Tab-separated table of C-alpha atoms in Angstrom:
chain	number	residue	atom	x	y	z
D	1	MET	CA	0.000	0.000	0.000
D	2	SER	CA	1.235	3.508	-0.827
D	3	TYR	CA	0.273	6.819	0.783
D	4	TRP	CA	1.000	10.272	-0.549
D	5	CYS	CA	1.213	12.783	2.284
D	6	GLU	CA	0.722	16.498	1.834
D	7	TRP	CA	3.050	16.823	4.844
D	8	ALA	CA	4.851	14.044	6.725
D	9	TRP	CA	6.740	14.339	10.022
D	10	LEU	CA	10.002	12.591	9.198
D	11	PRO	CA	12.965	12.256	11.607
D	12	GLU	CA	14.217	15.659	10.440
D	13	GLY	CA	10.811	17.294	10.928
D	14	PRO	CA	7.837	18.089	8.660
D	15	VAL	CA	8.470	17.589	4.943
D	16	PRO	CA	5.997	18.280	2.082
D	17	ASP	CA	4.880	15.892	-0.675
D	18	VAL	CA	6.097	12.578	0.757
D	19	LEU	CA	5.345	9.152	-0.678
D	20	ILE	CA	5.221	6.424	1.978
D	21	GLU	CA	5.195	2.827	0.782
D	22	THR	CA	4.264	-0.085	3.022
D	23	ASP	CA	4.286	-3.852	2.818
D	24	GLY	CA	2.100	-5.366	5.510
D	25	ALA	CA	3.039	-3.836	8.852
D	26	ARG	CA	6.282	-2.201	7.695
D	27	ILE	CA	7.332	0.964	5.901
D	28	THR	CA	9.317	-0.026	2.813
D	29	GLY	CA	9.881	3.359	1.248
D	30	VAL	CA	9.887	7.066	2.162
D	31	THR	CA	10.386	9.463	-0.767
D	32	PRO	CA	10.077	13.251	-0.356
D	33	ALA	CA	9.237	15.759	-3.075
D	34	VAL	CA	6.996	13.453	-5.095
D	35	GLU	CA	3.866	14.347	-7.039
D	36	PRO	CA	0.963	12.099	-6.010
D	37	PRO	CA	1.087	8.964	-8.173
D	38	PRO	CA	-2.187	7.576	-9.539
D	39	ASP	CA	-4.015	5.013	-7.414
D	40	THR	CA	-2.209	6.161	-4.262
D	41	ARG	CA	-4.127	7.040	-1.113
D	42	ARG	CA	-3.778	10.747	-0.501
D	43	LEU	CA	-3.462	11.934	3.072
D	44	ARG	CA	-4.244	15.648	3.178
D	45	GLY	CA	-2.858	17.516	6.162
D	46	LEU	CA	0.067	16.526	8.385
D	47	THR	CA	0.904	12.845	8.818
D	48	LEU	CA	2.720	11.998	12.041
D	49	PRO	CA	4.058	8.736	13.452
D	50	GLY	CA	1.547	7.025	15.737
D	51	ALA	CA	1.565	8.118	19.370
D	52	ALA	CA	2.082	5.776	22.342
D	53	ASN	CA	-0.080	5.949	25.457
D	54	VAL	CA	2.486	4.648	27.931
D	55	HIS	CA	0.282	4.587	31.042
D	56	SER	CA	-3.371	3.540	31.037
D	57	HIS	CA	-5.860	2.309	33.612
D	58	ALA	CA	-8.737	1.543	31.252
D	59	PHE	CA	-11.428	1.272	33.910
D	60	HIS	CA	-10.700	4.765	35.260
D	61	ARG	CA	-12.354	6.115	32.099
D	62	ALA	CA	-15.734	5.466	33.750
D	63	LEU	CA	-14.994	8.279	36.245
D	64	ARG	CA	-14.492	11.019	33.658
D	65	GLY	CA	-16.479	14.107	34.616
D	66	ARG	CA	-17.553	12.712	37.989
D	67	GLY	CA	-16.736	14.230	41.366
D	68	ALA	CA	-15.425	17.478	39.897
D	69	ASP	CA	-17.537	19.514	42.325
D	70	GLN	CA	-16.258	17.673	45.405
D	71	ARG	CA	-13.267	18.955	47.350
D	72	GLY	CA	-10.668	16.308	48.161
D	73	THR	CA	-7.355	14.763	47.214
D	74	PHE	CA	-5.989	11.792	45.339
D	75	TRP	CA	-6.947	9.635	48.306
D	76	THR	CA	-10.624	10.640	48.284
D	77	TRP	CA	-10.719	10.105	44.515
D	78	ARG	CA	-9.267	6.635	45.065
D	79	ASP	CA	-12.372	5.618	47.026
D	80	HIS	CA	-14.524	6.339	43.964
D	81	MET	CA	-12.105	4.426	41.751
D	82	TYR	CA	-12.257	1.399	44.036
D	83	ARG	CA	-16.042	1.315	43.766
D	84	VAL	CA	-15.761	1.037	39.982
D	85	ALA	CA	-13.084	-1.648	40.281
D	86	ASP	CA	-15.326	-3.692	42.551
D	87	ARG	CA	-18.078	-3.880	39.907
D	88	LEU	CA	-16.042	-5.157	36.952
D	89	ASP	CA	-15.872	-8.701	35.661
D	90	PRO	CA	-14.151	-10.031	32.523
D	91	ASP	CA	-17.161	-9.366	30.271
D	92	SER	CA	-17.870	-5.839	31.466
D	93	TYR	CA	-14.151	-5.019	31.485
D	94	TYR	CA	-13.864	-6.145	27.877
D	95	ARG	CA	-16.762	-3.933	26.830
D	96	LEU	CA	-15.423	-0.866	28.640
D	97	ALA	CA	-11.798	-1.343	27.548
D	98	ARG	CA	-12.831	-1.927	23.932
D	99	GLY	CA	-14.470	1.498	23.856
D	100	VAL	CA	-11.584	3.160	25.701
D	101	TYR	CA	-9.011	1.727	23.299
D	102	ALA	CA	-11.109	2.726	20.289
D	103	GLU	CA	-11.217	6.272	21.673
D	104	MET	CA	-7.423	6.131	21.950
D	105	VAL	CA	-6.929	5.022	18.350
D	106	SER	CA	-9.333	7.701	17.147
D	107	ALA	CA	-7.211	10.261	19.036
D	108	GLY	CA	-3.976	9.140	17.336
D	109	PHE	CA	-2.576	6.501	19.692
D	110	THR	CA	-1.342	3.319	17.994
D	111	ALA	CA	-0.049	1.532	21.118
D	112	VAL	CA	-1.062	1.485	24.768
D	113	GLY	CA	0.574	0.321	27.972
D	114	GLU	CA	-2.140	-1.045	30.261
D	115	PHE	CA	-0.968	-0.914	33.886
D	116	HIS	CA	-3.125	-3.868	34.845
D	117	TYR	CA	-3.746	-4.817	38.467
D	118	LEU	CA	-7.430	-5.820	38.503
D	119	HIS	CA	-6.728	-9.555	38.330
D	120	HIS	CA	-9.264	-11.535	40.362
D	121	GLY	CA	-12.925	-11.738	41.357
D	122	ARG	CA	-14.536	-10.237	44.419
D	123	GLY	CA	-12.856	-11.167	47.668
D	124	GLY	CA	-9.744	-12.163	45.713
D	125	GLN	CA	-11.349	-15.340	44.337
D	126	ARG	CA	-9.606	-16.522	41.208
D	127	TYR	CA	-11.594	-16.947	38.047
D	128	ASP	CA	-11.549	-20.397	36.431
D	129	ASP	CA	-9.011	-18.824	34.114
D	130	PRO	CA	-6.707	-16.918	36.510
D	131	ASN	CA	-5.848	-14.544	33.664
D	132	ALA	CA	-9.419	-13.910	32.513
D	133	MET	CA	-9.113	-10.163	33.089
D	134	SER	CA	-5.856	-10.039	31.131
D	135	ALA	CA	-7.492	-11.940	28.280
D	136	ALA	CA	-10.361	-9.430	28.290
D	137	LEU	CA	-7.913	-6.560	27.815
D	138	VAL	CA	-6.067	-8.348	25.013
D	139	ALA	CA	-9.361	-9.009	23.220
D	140	ALA	CA	-10.427	-5.394	23.686
D	141	ALA	CA	-7.178	-4.080	22.203
D	142	ARG	CA	-7.422	-6.512	19.285
D	143	ASP	CA	-10.963	-5.443	18.457
D	144	ALA	CA	-10.148	-1.740	18.817
D	145	GLY	CA	-7.116	-2.078	16.518
D	146	ILE	CA	-4.381	-0.909	18.904
D	147	ARG	CA	-1.112	-2.597	19.938
D	148	LEU	CA	-0.991	-3.536	23.605
D	149	THR	CA	1.759	-3.831	26.164
D	150	LEU	CA	0.034	-5.567	29.069
D	151	LEU	CA	1.916	-4.391	32.144
D	152	ASP	CA	0.808	-7.134	34.519
D	153	THR	CA	1.129	-5.511	37.918
D	154	CYS	CA	2.277	-7.019	41.190
D	155	TYR	CA	0.185	-5.621	44.055
D	156	LEU	CA	0.485	-7.263	47.471
D	157	SER	CA	-0.175	-4.842	50.337
D	158	SER	CA	-2.511	-1.997	51.234
D	159	GLY	CA	0.377	0.053	52.550
D	160	PHE	CA	3.834	-0.465	53.957
D	161	GLY	CA	3.182	-3.821	55.598
D	162	PRO	CA	-0.526	-4.698	55.930
D	163	PRO	CA	-1.851	-7.205	53.370
D	164	ALA	CA	-4.301	-6.138	50.693
D	165	GLU	CA	-7.793	-5.580	52.061
D	166	GLY	CA	-11.251	-4.774	50.748
D	167	VAL	CA	-11.365	-4.331	46.993
D	168	GLN	CA	-7.557	-4.540	46.953
D	169	THR	CA	-7.846	-8.297	47.410
D	170	ARG	CA	-8.891	-8.373	43.750
D	171	PHE	CA	-5.462	-6.958	42.898
D	172	SER	CA	-3.290	-9.330	44.930
D	173	ASP	CA	-1.819	-12.749	44.151
D	174	GLY	CA	-0.710	-13.116	47.770
D	175	THR	CA	3.014	-13.372	47.045
D	176	ALA	CA	5.355	-12.193	44.324
D	177	GLU	CA	6.063	-15.817	43.440
D	178	SER	CA	2.354	-16.487	42.905
D	179	TRP	CA	2.139	-13.332	40.794
D	180	ALA	CA	5.025	-14.511	38.605
D	181	GLU	CA	3.507	-17.990	38.281
D	182	ARG	CA	0.159	-16.603	37.150
D	183	VAL	CA	1.714	-14.232	34.625
D	184	SER	CA	3.904	-17.034	33.273
D	185	GLU	CA	0.764	-19.052	32.569
D	186	PHE	CA	-0.634	-16.289	30.377
D	187	ASP	CA	0.828	-17.372	27.078
D	188	GLU	CA	-0.769	-14.864	24.739
D	189	GLN	CA	1.146	-15.337	21.510
D	190	ARG	CA	-0.058	-12.932	18.878
D	191	GLU	CA	1.254	-10.030	16.855
D	192	GLY	CA	0.623	-6.734	18.576
D	193	VAL	CA	0.775	-7.904	22.219
D	194	ILE	CA	3.656	-7.828	24.711
D	195	THR	CA	3.191	-9.146	28.249
D	196	ALA	CA	5.457	-7.062	30.483
D	197	ALA	CA	5.689	-6.355	34.219
D	198	ALA	CA	4.969	-3.671	36.775
D	199	LEU	CA	5.507	-3.011	40.464
D	200	HIS	CA	2.446	-1.086	41.524
D	201	SER	CA	4.393	1.115	43.959
D	202	VAL	CA	6.751	0.901	46.904
D	203	ARG	CA	3.729	0.994	49.217
D	204	ALA	CA	1.967	-1.937	47.486
D	205	VAL	CA	4.974	-4.239	46.966
D	206	PRO	CA	7.145	-5.068	49.992
D	207	ARG	CA	10.862	-4.588	49.578
D	208	SER	CA	11.470	-8.329	49.907
D	209	ALA	CA	9.210	-9.004	46.904
D	210	MET	CA	10.779	-6.472	44.537
D	211	PRO	CA	13.617	-8.750	43.332
D	212	VAL	CA	11.106	-11.339	42.085
D	213	VAL	CA	9.390	-8.802	39.833
D	214	ARG	CA	12.688	-7.247	38.786
D	215	GLU	CA	14.127	-10.593	37.731
D	216	PHE	CA	10.928	-11.632	35.975
D	217	ALA	CA	11.230	-8.569	33.723
D	218	ARG	CA	14.991	-8.908	33.279
D	219	THR	CA	14.996	-12.568	32.282
D	220	ARG	CA	12.154	-12.044	29.814
D	221	GLY	CA	13.659	-8.876	28.395
D	222	VAL	CA	10.450	-6.865	28.864
D	223	PRO	CA	9.780	-3.398	30.285
D	224	LEU	CA	9.231	-2.898	34.015
D	225	HIS	CA	7.009	0.011	35.076
D	226	VAL	CA	6.352	1.422	38.544
D	227	HIS	CA	4.288	4.250	40.056
D	228	LEU	CA	6.838	6.512	41.747
D	229	SER	CA	6.437	9.415	44.175
D	230	GLU	CA	3.059	10.522	42.880
D	231	GLN	CA	2.011	11.732	46.326
D	232	ARG	CA	3.746	13.348	49.309
D	233	ALA	CA	2.049	10.848	51.647
D	234	GLU	CA	3.776	7.935	49.907
D	235	ASN	CA	7.169	9.629	50.238
D	236	ASP	CA	6.600	10.383	53.925
D	237	ALA	CA	5.508	6.819	54.693
D	238	CYS	CA	8.474	5.343	52.832
D	239	LEU	CA	10.866	7.548	54.795
D	240	ALA	CA	9.195	6.529	58.042
D	241	VAL	CA	9.376	2.787	57.299
D	242	HIS	CA	12.595	2.472	55.305
D	243	GLY	CA	14.513	5.649	56.099
D	244	ARG	CA	14.890	6.451	52.418
D	245	THR	CA	12.865	7.893	49.555
D	246	PRO	CA	10.971	5.592	47.160
D	247	THR	CA	13.584	6.327	44.491
D	248	GLN	CA	16.431	5.416	46.834
D	249	LEU	CA	14.648	2.197	47.737
D	250	LEU	CA	14.178	1.209	44.096
D	251	GLU	CA	17.804	2.064	43.339
D	252	GLU	CA	19.059	-0.130	46.184
D	253	GLU	CA	16.882	-3.019	44.955
D	254	GLY	CA	18.300	-2.739	41.429
D	255	VAL	CA	14.993	-1.700	39.887
D	256	LEU	CA	16.281	1.489	38.264
D	257	ARG	CA	17.799	0.427	34.955
D	258	THR	CA	17.322	0.760	31.226
D	259	GLY	CA	13.879	-0.641	30.510
D	260	THR	CA	12.388	0.640	33.767
D	261	ILE	CA	9.772	3.367	33.482
D	262	ALA	CA	8.891	5.443	36.533
D	263	VAL	CA	5.346	6.767	36.210
D	264	HIS	CA	4.601	10.283	37.487
D	265	ALA	CA	7.771	11.048	39.507
D	266	THR	CA	5.871	14.151	40.575
D	267	ARG	CA	7.229	14.553	44.120
D	268	LEU	CA	10.916	13.724	43.819
D	269	ALA	CA	13.286	14.634	46.630
D	270	ALA	CA	16.690	16.223	46.182
D	271	GLY	CA	18.975	13.665	44.575
D	272	ASP	CA	16.182	11.486	43.205
D	273	VAL	CA	16.357	13.011	39.718
D	274	ALA	CA	20.052	12.145	39.502
D	275	ARG	CA	19.339	8.607	40.726
D	276	LEU	CA	16.802	8.041	37.943
D	277	GLY	CA	19.180	9.403	35.320
D	278	ARG	CA	22.121	7.435	36.666
D	279	GLY	CA	20.124	4.214	36.501
D	280	GLY	CA	19.011	4.791	32.923
D	281	ALA	CA	15.310	4.756	33.834
D	282	GLY	CA	12.712	6.574	31.791
D	283	VAL	CA	9.842	8.628	33.193
D	284	CYS	CA	6.254	8.618	31.981
D	285	LEU	CA	4.525	11.922	32.591
D	286	CYS	CA	0.711	12.009	32.832
D	287	PRO	CA	0.083	15.752	33.143
D	288	THR	CA	-3.686	15.835	32.605
D	289	THR	CA	-4.232	13.171	35.259
D	290	GLU	CA	-1.704	14.763	37.596
D	291	ALA	CA	-3.698	17.981	37.282
D	292	ASP	CA	-7.044	16.205	37.656
D	293	LEU	CA	-5.947	14.445	40.855
D	294	ALA	CA	-4.176	17.508	42.284
D	295	ASP	CA	-0.859	15.647	42.306
D	296	GLY	CA	1.250	18.624	41.324
D	297	ILE	CA	3.721	19.345	38.529
D	298	GLY	CA	6.755	17.101	38.190
D	299	PRO	CA	10.280	18.278	37.286
D	300	ALA	CA	10.192	17.347	33.606
D	301	ASP	CA	12.959	19.774	32.683
D	302	GLU	CA	15.308	18.450	35.369
D	303	LEU	CA	14.579	14.848	34.390
D	304	ALA	CA	15.383	15.593	30.751
D	305	VAL	CA	18.685	17.211	31.709
D	306	ALA	CA	19.523	14.173	33.863
D	307	GLY	CA	19.123	11.948	30.806
D	308	CYS	CA	15.770	10.317	31.577
D	309	PRO	CA	13.809	9.579	28.389
D	310	LEU	CA	10.390	11.200	28.803
D	311	SER	CA	7.160	9.657	27.557
D	312	LEU	CA	3.450	10.397	27.981
D	313	GLY	CA	0.382	8.619	29.321
D	314	SER	CA	-3.267	9.494	29.827
D	315	ASP	CA	-3.502	7.373	33.036
D	316	GLY	CA	-6.991	8.034	34.454
D	317	HIS	CA	-8.355	9.218	31.077
D	318	SER	CA	-9.858	12.504	32.190
D	319	VAL	CA	-8.575	13.351	28.704
D	320	ILE	CA	-7.466	11.022	25.910
D	321	ASP	CA	-5.459	13.256	23.593
D	322	PRO	CA	-1.713	12.968	22.871
D	323	PHE	CA	-1.492	16.603	21.785
D	324	VAL	CA	-3.049	17.912	24.993
D	325	GLU	CA	-0.683	15.731	27.062
D	326	ALA	CA	2.354	16.987	25.143
D	327	ARG	CA	1.351	20.628	25.512
D	328	ALA	CA	0.628	20.143	29.203
D	329	VAL	CA	4.247	19.103	29.808
D	330	GLU	CA	5.478	22.423	28.417
D	331	SER	CA	2.686	24.377	30.117
D	332	GLY	CA	3.548	22.839	33.472
D	333	MET	CA	7.154	23.891	33.161
D	334	ARG	CA	6.112	27.430	32.265
D	335	LEU	CA	3.872	27.612	35.320
D	336	ARG	CA	6.663	26.349	37.588
D	337	SER	CA	9.413	28.548	36.194
D	338	GLU	CA	7.639	31.586	34.692
D	339	VAL	CA	9.799	30.979	31.615
D	340	ARG	CA	8.655	29.827	28.161
D	341	GLY	CA	10.289	27.381	25.775
D	342	HIS	CA	11.444	24.380	27.821
D	343	PHE	CA	10.681	21.778	25.131
D	344	SER	CA	10.627	22.268	21.367
D	345	PRO	CA	7.833	20.911	19.138
D	346	GLU	CA	10.265	18.204	18.014
D	347	GLU	CA	11.008	17.168	21.603
D	348	LEU	CA	7.325	17.058	22.517
D	349	THR	CA	6.553	15.015	19.410
D	350	MET	CA	9.353	12.594	20.324
D	351	MET	CA	7.884	12.138	23.826
D	352	ALA	CA	4.514	11.278	22.313
D	353	THR	CA	5.878	8.939	19.648
D	354	ALA	CA	9.262	7.200	19.464
D	355	THR	CA	10.234	7.488	23.131
D	356	GLY	CA	6.821	6.261	24.193
D	357	HIS	CA	6.912	3.228	21.942
D	358	ARG	CA	10.376	2.309	23.241
D	359	ALA	CA	9.048	2.543	26.802
D	360	LEU	CA	6.433	-0.076	25.864
D	361	GLY	CA	8.878	-2.464	24.198
D	362	TRP	CA	8.192	-1.404	20.593
D	363	PRO	CA	11.532	0.153	19.525
D	364	ASP	CA	10.619	-0.216	15.844
D	365	ALA	CA	7.618	2.126	16.115
D	366	GLY	CA	7.128	5.865	16.437
D	367	SER	CA	8.941	7.166	13.375
D	368	ILE	CA	8.292	7.419	9.646
D	369	GLU	CA	11.367	5.804	8.141
D	370	LEU	CA	12.436	2.704	6.273
D	371	GLY	CA	11.778	-0.487	8.247
D	372	ALA	CA	9.635	1.121	10.935
D	373	ARG	CA	6.153	-0.080	11.774
D	374	ALA	CA	3.569	1.451	9.471
D	375	ASP	CA	1.813	3.636	12.037
D	376	LEU	CA	0.491	6.846	10.482
D	377	VAL	CA	-1.734	9.522	12.017
D	378	THR	CA	-3.018	12.302	9.777
D	379	LEU	CA	-4.200	15.637	11.161
D	380	SER	CA	-6.476	17.947	9.241
D	381	LEU	CA	-4.977	21.416	8.837
D	382	ASP	CA	-8.223	22.932	7.545
D	383	ASP	CA	-10.322	23.758	10.605
D	384	PRO	CA	-10.283	27.156	12.339
D	385	ARG	CA	-8.123	25.910	15.230
D	386	MET	CA	-5.295	25.055	12.838
D	387	ALA	CA	-5.713	28.040	10.506
D	388	GLY	CA	-2.456	29.963	10.197
D	389	VAL	CA	-0.520	27.553	12.397
D	390	PRO	CA	2.907	26.623	10.988
D	391	VAL	CA	3.180	22.907	10.303
D	392	ARG	CA	6.108	22.568	12.716
D	393	GLY	CA	3.904	23.983	15.474
D	394	ALA	CA	0.979	21.621	14.886
D	395	VAL	CA	1.623	19.698	18.108
D	396	LEU	CA	1.198	22.997	19.965
D	397	ALA	CA	-2.271	23.607	18.514
D	398	ALA	CA	-3.869	20.325	17.391
D	399	GLY	CA	-6.293	18.153	19.311
D	400	ALA	CA	-7.675	14.655	19.033
D	401	GLY	CA	-10.609	16.032	17.054
D	402	ASP	CA	-8.242	16.948	14.221
D	403	VAL	CA	-7.257	13.312	13.623
D	404	ARG	CA	-8.739	12.139	10.326
D	405	GLU	CA	-6.797	8.982	9.415
D	406	VAL	CA	-5.026	6.360	11.545
D	407	VAL	CA	-3.021	3.431	10.210
D	408	VAL	CA	-1.788	0.853	12.732
D	409	ASP	CA	0.722	-1.748	11.561
D	410	GLY	CA	-0.364	-1.077	7.985
D	411	ARG	CA	-4.108	-1.415	8.696
D	412	ARG	CA	-6.331	1.606	8.182
D	413	VAL	CA	-8.258	1.707	11.468
D	414	VAL	CA	-9.648	5.256	11.290
D	415	ARG	CA	-10.842	6.748	8.009
D	416	GLU	CA	-12.195	10.278	7.644
D	417	GLY	CA	-12.449	10.464	11.427
D	418	ILE	CA	-14.528	7.276	11.758
D	419	HIS	CA	-13.254	4.143	13.502
D	420	GLN	CA	-13.734	1.423	10.901
D	421	GLY	CA	-14.373	-1.400	13.356
D	422	MET	CA	-16.530	0.615	15.743
D	423	PRO	CA	-18.324	3.480	13.995
D	424	ASP	CA	-20.157	4.499	17.181
D	425	VAL	CA	-17.348	4.731	19.738
D	426	ALA	CA	-19.359	7.200	21.800
D	427	GLY	CA	-22.315	4.817	21.995
D	428	THR	CA	-20.071	1.929	22.981
D	429	LEU	CA	-18.562	3.953	25.812
D	430	ARG	CA	-21.908	5.343	26.923
D	431	GLU	CA	-23.412	1.894	27.309
D	432	SER	CA	-20.400	0.353	29.043
D	433	VAL	CA	-20.199	3.190	31.576
D	434	ARG	CA	-23.964	3.053	32.185
D	435	GLU	CA	-23.580	-0.645	32.900
D	436	LEU	CA	-21.172	0.139	35.743
D	437	LEU	CA	-22.522	3.340	37.214
D	438	ASP	CA	-26.130	3.965	38.188
D	439	ASP	CA	-25.916	7.739	37.650
D	440	SER	CA	-24.653	7.645	34.044
């Protein structure tokens, strides 16, 4: 299949009149300055590499727009989230996640990292298939047309010491060894799926269990993700119990390495930024969720200087829009520093694309070049929001609503703004949320 692009974002930046040739899931040719050949699909506007949503909790999408008039913190929000988690089963989770992933593809994401800890039935009872919830997510991603890195998450305690309780029993396998055994039994062999690993957080995984998860990821050669220092309360509790920050603890346990992604890193202590950079760990920023949950603004500029590759995630899905997430990183730095221009359009685009795909174990995605995965996202440049905007600055002005075409691994999933496998994404989401929440 061949595509002629009015503009294409190549490694050197936006270039006009580019012919992109594909064979199956791969790009086999990229030729600039070409008149559109006959019988070639024309992509009017700006064609970018597909974006990667590095951090997702699909079921959080049901909470969008709820509780906004209630004062509180992350911890009060978590109570609402737990009530949604308690109502899900494999069938309802499939239906919700299918709609969430279709919304992602329609917004320009071609891969997602699902930070998955909702493993078991109520009271911690295992389903007949212990990985039924994982299978539901894989099926949802397949049917929505998005690549999936399933970050199967180890979650063992309700805090620093006590075992999981209440709805948290649905998250826990009891021990790290039991977690690893269950994940090892999930042999999902198909193109477009990677089963990787996650430590939920230093408060939910005892220090003695961390090496099991670390070695599971290392021996399999898959990414290892971890929530890190999202909240002051977690930092304070870690200092009280262990006498060190969460980042120090992870460093001492050998978790900080290339292939590890720290999610949020919002409340880092002095020295923690250098520890992350020294270990080679990346950081996934989720600025719209961090704003929604009143987490604060993380030190993105300092992390970049320290050498931490930065990627983006929509986390709780108060917004699903790679362009909004990218802009929010720069906006956050401006608010912190009262200075403009921390990250260039090229750097923000890299966070949303190539760096994100690498963080999910897809190093061959996120760029338009020979041999890369054929992931293409075309933005319309014709609506009033984009009028007069230079092509290089599109990431600073565009939104998910400007996405007109999406190709994932060579398959045209979105055409003229319509998801080809799920024309009514809004209806799908509306019904799945109504199923879970009485007030929808």
